[in-house]
Short mmCIF file of C-alpha atoms in Angstrom, two decimals:
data_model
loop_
_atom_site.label_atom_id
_atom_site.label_comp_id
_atom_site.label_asym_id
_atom_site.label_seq_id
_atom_site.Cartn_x
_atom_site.Cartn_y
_atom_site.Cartn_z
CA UNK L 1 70.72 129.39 83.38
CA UNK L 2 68.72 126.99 81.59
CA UNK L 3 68.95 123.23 82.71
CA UNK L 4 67.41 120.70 80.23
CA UNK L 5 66.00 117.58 82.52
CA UNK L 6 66.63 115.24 79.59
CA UNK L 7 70.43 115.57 80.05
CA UNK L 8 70.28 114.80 83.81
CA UNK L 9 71.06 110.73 84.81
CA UNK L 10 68.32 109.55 86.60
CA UNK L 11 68.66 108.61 90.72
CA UNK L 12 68.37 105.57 91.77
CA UNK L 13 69.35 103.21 94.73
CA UNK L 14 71.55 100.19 94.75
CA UNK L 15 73.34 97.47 97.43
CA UNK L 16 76.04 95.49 96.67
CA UNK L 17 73.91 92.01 95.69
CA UNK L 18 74.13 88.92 93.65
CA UNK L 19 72.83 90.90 90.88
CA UNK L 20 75.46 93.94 91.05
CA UNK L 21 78.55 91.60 91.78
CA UNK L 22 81.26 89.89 89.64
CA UNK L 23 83.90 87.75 90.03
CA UNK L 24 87.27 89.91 89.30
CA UNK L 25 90.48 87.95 88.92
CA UNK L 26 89.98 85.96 92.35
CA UNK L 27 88.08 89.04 93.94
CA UNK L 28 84.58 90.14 93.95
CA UNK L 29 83.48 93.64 92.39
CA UNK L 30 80.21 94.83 93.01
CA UNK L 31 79.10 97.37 90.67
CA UNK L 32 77.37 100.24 92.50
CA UNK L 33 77.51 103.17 90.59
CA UNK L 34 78.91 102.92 86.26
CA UNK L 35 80.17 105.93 84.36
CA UNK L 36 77.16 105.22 81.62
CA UNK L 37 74.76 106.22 84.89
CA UNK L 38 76.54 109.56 85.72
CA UNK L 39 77.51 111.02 82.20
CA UNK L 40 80.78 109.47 82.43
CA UNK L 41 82.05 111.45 85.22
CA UNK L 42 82.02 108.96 87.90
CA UNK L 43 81.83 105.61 89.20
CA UNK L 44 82.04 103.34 92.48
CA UNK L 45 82.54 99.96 92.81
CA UNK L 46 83.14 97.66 96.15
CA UNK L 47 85.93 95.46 96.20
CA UNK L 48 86.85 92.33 98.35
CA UNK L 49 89.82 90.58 97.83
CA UNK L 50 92.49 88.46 99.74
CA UNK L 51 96.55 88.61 99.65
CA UNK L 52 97.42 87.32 96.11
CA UNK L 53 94.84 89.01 94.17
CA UNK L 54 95.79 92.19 93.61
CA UNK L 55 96.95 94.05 90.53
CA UNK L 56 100.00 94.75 89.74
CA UNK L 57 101.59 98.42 89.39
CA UNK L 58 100.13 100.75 87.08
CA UNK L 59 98.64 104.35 86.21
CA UNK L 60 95.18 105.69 85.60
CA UNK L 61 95.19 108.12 82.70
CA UNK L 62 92.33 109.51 82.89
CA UNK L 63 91.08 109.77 86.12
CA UNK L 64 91.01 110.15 89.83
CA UNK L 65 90.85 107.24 92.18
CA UNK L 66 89.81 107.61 95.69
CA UNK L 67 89.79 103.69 98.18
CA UNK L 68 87.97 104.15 101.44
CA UNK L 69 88.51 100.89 103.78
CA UNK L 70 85.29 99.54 104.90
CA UNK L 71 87.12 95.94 106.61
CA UNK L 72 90.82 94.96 106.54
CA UNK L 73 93.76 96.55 106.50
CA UNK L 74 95.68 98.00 102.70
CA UNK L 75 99.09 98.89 102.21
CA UNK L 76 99.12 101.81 99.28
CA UNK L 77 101.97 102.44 97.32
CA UNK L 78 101.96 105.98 95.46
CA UNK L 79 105.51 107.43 94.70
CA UNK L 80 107.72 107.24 97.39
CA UNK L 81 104.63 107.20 99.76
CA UNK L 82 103.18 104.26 101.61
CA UNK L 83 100.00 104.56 103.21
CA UNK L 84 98.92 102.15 105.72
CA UNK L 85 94.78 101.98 105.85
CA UNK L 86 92.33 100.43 108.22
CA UNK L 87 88.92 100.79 108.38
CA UNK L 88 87.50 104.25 108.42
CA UNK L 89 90.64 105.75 106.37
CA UNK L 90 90.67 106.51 102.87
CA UNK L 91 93.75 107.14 100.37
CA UNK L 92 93.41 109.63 97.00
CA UNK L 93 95.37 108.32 93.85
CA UNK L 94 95.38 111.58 91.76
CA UNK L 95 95.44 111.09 87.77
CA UNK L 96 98.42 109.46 86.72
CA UNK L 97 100.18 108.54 89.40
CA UNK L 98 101.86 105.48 88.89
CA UNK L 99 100.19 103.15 92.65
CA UNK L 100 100.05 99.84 93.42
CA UNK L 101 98.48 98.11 96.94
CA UNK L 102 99.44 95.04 98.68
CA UNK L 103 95.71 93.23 101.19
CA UNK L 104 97.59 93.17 104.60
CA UNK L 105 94.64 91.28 106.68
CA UNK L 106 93.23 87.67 106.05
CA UNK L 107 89.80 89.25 104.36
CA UNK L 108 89.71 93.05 102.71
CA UNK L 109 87.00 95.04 102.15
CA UNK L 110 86.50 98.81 99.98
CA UNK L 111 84.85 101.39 98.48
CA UNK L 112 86.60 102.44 95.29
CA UNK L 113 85.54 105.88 93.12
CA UNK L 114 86.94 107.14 90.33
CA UNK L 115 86.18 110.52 88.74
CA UNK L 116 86.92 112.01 85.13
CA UNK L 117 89.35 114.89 85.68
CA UNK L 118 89.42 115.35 81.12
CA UNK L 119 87.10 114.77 78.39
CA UNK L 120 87.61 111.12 78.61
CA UNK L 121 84.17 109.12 80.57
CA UNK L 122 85.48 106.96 83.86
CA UNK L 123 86.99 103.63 82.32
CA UNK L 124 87.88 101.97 85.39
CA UNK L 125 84.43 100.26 85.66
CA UNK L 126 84.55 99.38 82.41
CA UNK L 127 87.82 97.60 82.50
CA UNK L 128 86.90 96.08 85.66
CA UNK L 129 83.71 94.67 83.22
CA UNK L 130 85.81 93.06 80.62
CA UNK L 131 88.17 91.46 83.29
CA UNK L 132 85.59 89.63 85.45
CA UNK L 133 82.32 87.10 85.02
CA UNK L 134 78.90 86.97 86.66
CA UNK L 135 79.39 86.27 90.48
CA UNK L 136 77.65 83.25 91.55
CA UNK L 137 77.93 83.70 95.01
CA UNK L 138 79.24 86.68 97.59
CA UNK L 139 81.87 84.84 98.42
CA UNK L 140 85.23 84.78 97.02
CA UNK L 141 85.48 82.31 93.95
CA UNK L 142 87.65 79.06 94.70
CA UNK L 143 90.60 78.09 92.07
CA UNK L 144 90.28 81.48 89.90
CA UNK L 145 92.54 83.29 87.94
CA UNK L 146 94.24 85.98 89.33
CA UNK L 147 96.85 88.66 87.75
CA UNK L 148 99.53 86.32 89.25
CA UNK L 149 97.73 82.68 86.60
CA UNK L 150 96.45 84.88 83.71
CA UNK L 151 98.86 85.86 80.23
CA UNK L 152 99.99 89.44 81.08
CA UNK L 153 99.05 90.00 77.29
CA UNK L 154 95.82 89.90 77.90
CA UNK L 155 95.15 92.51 80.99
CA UNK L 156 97.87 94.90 79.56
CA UNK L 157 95.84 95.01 76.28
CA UNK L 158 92.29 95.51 78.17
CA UNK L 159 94.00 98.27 80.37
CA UNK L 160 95.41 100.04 77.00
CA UNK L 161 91.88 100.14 75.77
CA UNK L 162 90.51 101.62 79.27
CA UNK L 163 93.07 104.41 79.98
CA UNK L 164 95.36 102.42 81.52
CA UNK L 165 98.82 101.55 81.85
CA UNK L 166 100.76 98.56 83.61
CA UNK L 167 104.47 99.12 84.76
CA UNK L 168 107.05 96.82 83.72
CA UNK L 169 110.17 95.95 86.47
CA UNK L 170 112.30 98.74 85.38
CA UNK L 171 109.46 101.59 85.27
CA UNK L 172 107.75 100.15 88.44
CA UNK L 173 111.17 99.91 89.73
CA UNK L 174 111.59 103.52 89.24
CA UNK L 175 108.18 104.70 89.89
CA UNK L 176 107.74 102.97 93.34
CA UNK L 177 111.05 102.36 94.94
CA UNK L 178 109.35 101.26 98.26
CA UNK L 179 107.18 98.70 96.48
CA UNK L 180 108.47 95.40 97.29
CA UNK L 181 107.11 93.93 94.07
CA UNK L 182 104.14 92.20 92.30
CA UNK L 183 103.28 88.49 93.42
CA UNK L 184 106.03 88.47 96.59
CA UNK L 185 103.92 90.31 99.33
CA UNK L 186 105.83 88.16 101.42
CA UNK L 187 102.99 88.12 104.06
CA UNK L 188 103.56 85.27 106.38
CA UNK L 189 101.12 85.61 108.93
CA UNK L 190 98.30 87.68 107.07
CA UNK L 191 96.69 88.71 110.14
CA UNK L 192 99.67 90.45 110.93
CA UNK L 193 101.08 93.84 109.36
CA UNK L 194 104.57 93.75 108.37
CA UNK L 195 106.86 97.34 109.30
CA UNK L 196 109.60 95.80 107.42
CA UNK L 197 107.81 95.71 104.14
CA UNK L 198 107.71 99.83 103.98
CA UNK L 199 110.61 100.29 105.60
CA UNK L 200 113.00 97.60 104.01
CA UNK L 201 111.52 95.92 100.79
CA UNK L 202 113.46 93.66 99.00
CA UNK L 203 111.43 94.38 95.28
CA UNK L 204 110.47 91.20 93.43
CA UNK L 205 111.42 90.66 89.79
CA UNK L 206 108.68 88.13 89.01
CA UNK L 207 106.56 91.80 87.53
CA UNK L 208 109.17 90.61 84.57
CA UNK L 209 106.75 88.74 82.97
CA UNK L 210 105.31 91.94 81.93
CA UNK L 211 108.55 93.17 80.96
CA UNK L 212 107.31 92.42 77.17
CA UNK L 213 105.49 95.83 77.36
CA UNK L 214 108.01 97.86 78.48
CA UNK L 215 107.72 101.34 77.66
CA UNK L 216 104.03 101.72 77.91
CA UNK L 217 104.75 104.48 79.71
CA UNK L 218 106.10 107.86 78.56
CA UNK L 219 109.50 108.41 79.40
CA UNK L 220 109.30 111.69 80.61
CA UNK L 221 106.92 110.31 83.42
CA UNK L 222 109.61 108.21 84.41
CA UNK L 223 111.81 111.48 84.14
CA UNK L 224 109.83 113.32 86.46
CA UNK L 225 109.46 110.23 89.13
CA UNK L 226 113.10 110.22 89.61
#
């Protein structure tokens, strides 16, 4: 077997800096790894958020996602399943799964990969590109939008365009029945981890605002999650 060096990426080192970093709808995503590095078949970005900022429901279609904890504690949502994650543990979001993740600690810190499992190149990064700005600082940005401020139009159309697909209330509804619901994590003390949230949510309608998309995805996915 012959292998051509010109059709290798290159190595290369990189930290998560000023210079790698963006500010992601009231988070910061540092850039560490991009599909156009790897041939398209992977990527890996680190994340920090707070409670508030994080997406809501929705499907990768064409890849793999994979969220190691480095600080904090995440409360995954995949199915039926919820995975509770502290530092040290990871949780694997296989192609197509319809997840969703509620920050369950004051600050929140991770390593998230994605890998191509098709012909399509990793997107994630990309979309993550299109929804963000240059970082001017490693902190978190004060006053920003978040999924919670912004026009659902507009991160429902960038996530169409990177293999994507948000859940409106009745698909989310059917897709996660454990997920409380987008925008009411319902924290009160965010130091603290609430049982009651996986074992008795109360799901939150305000995800209706994205209920102008319904049917983004297929019906027979919805099918098979019941």
């Amino acid at each position: 077997m012959t292998i051509s060096m010109h059709t290798l990426p290159a190595p290369f080192a990189r930290a998560a800096t000023l210079d790698t970093t963006r500010f992601y709808m009231g988070s910061l995503m540092s850039f560490l790894t991009t599909g156009s590095e790897t041939g398209g078949g992977l990527a890996l970005m680190e994340y920090q958020g707070k409670p508030g900022n994080e997406p809501p429901p929705h499907i990768h279609l064409w890849e793999n996602e994979i969220v190691y904890v480095l600080d904090g504690i995440m409360e995954m949502y995949c199915g039926d399943a919820v995975m509770l994650l502290h530092p040290g543990e990871m949780a694997f979001i296989p192609c197509g799964r319809p997840h969703a993740f509620y920050i369950r600690s004051a600050q929140f810190r991770a390593l998230a990969i994605v890998q191509s499992v098709g012909e399509q190149p990793v997107a994630l990064d990309a979309y993550f590109m299109q929804m963000s700005s240059p970082a001017t600082s490693m902190t978190l940005p004060a006053d920003p939008v978040t999924y919670q401020t912004e026009d659902p139009a507009h991160p429902v159309a960038v996530a169409a365009a990177h293999g994507m697909q948000i859940l409106s209330p009745d698909e989310a509804a059917i897709a996660l029945p454990r997920y409380p619901g987008f925008d009411n994590p319902g924290l009160g003390n965010v130091d603290s981890v609430r049982a009651d949230a996986i074992t008795q949510p109360t799901r939150n309608q305000s995800l209706a605002v994205f209920g102008a998309v319904a049917g983004l995805w297929p019906l027979a996915a919805i099918e098979t999650a019941s």
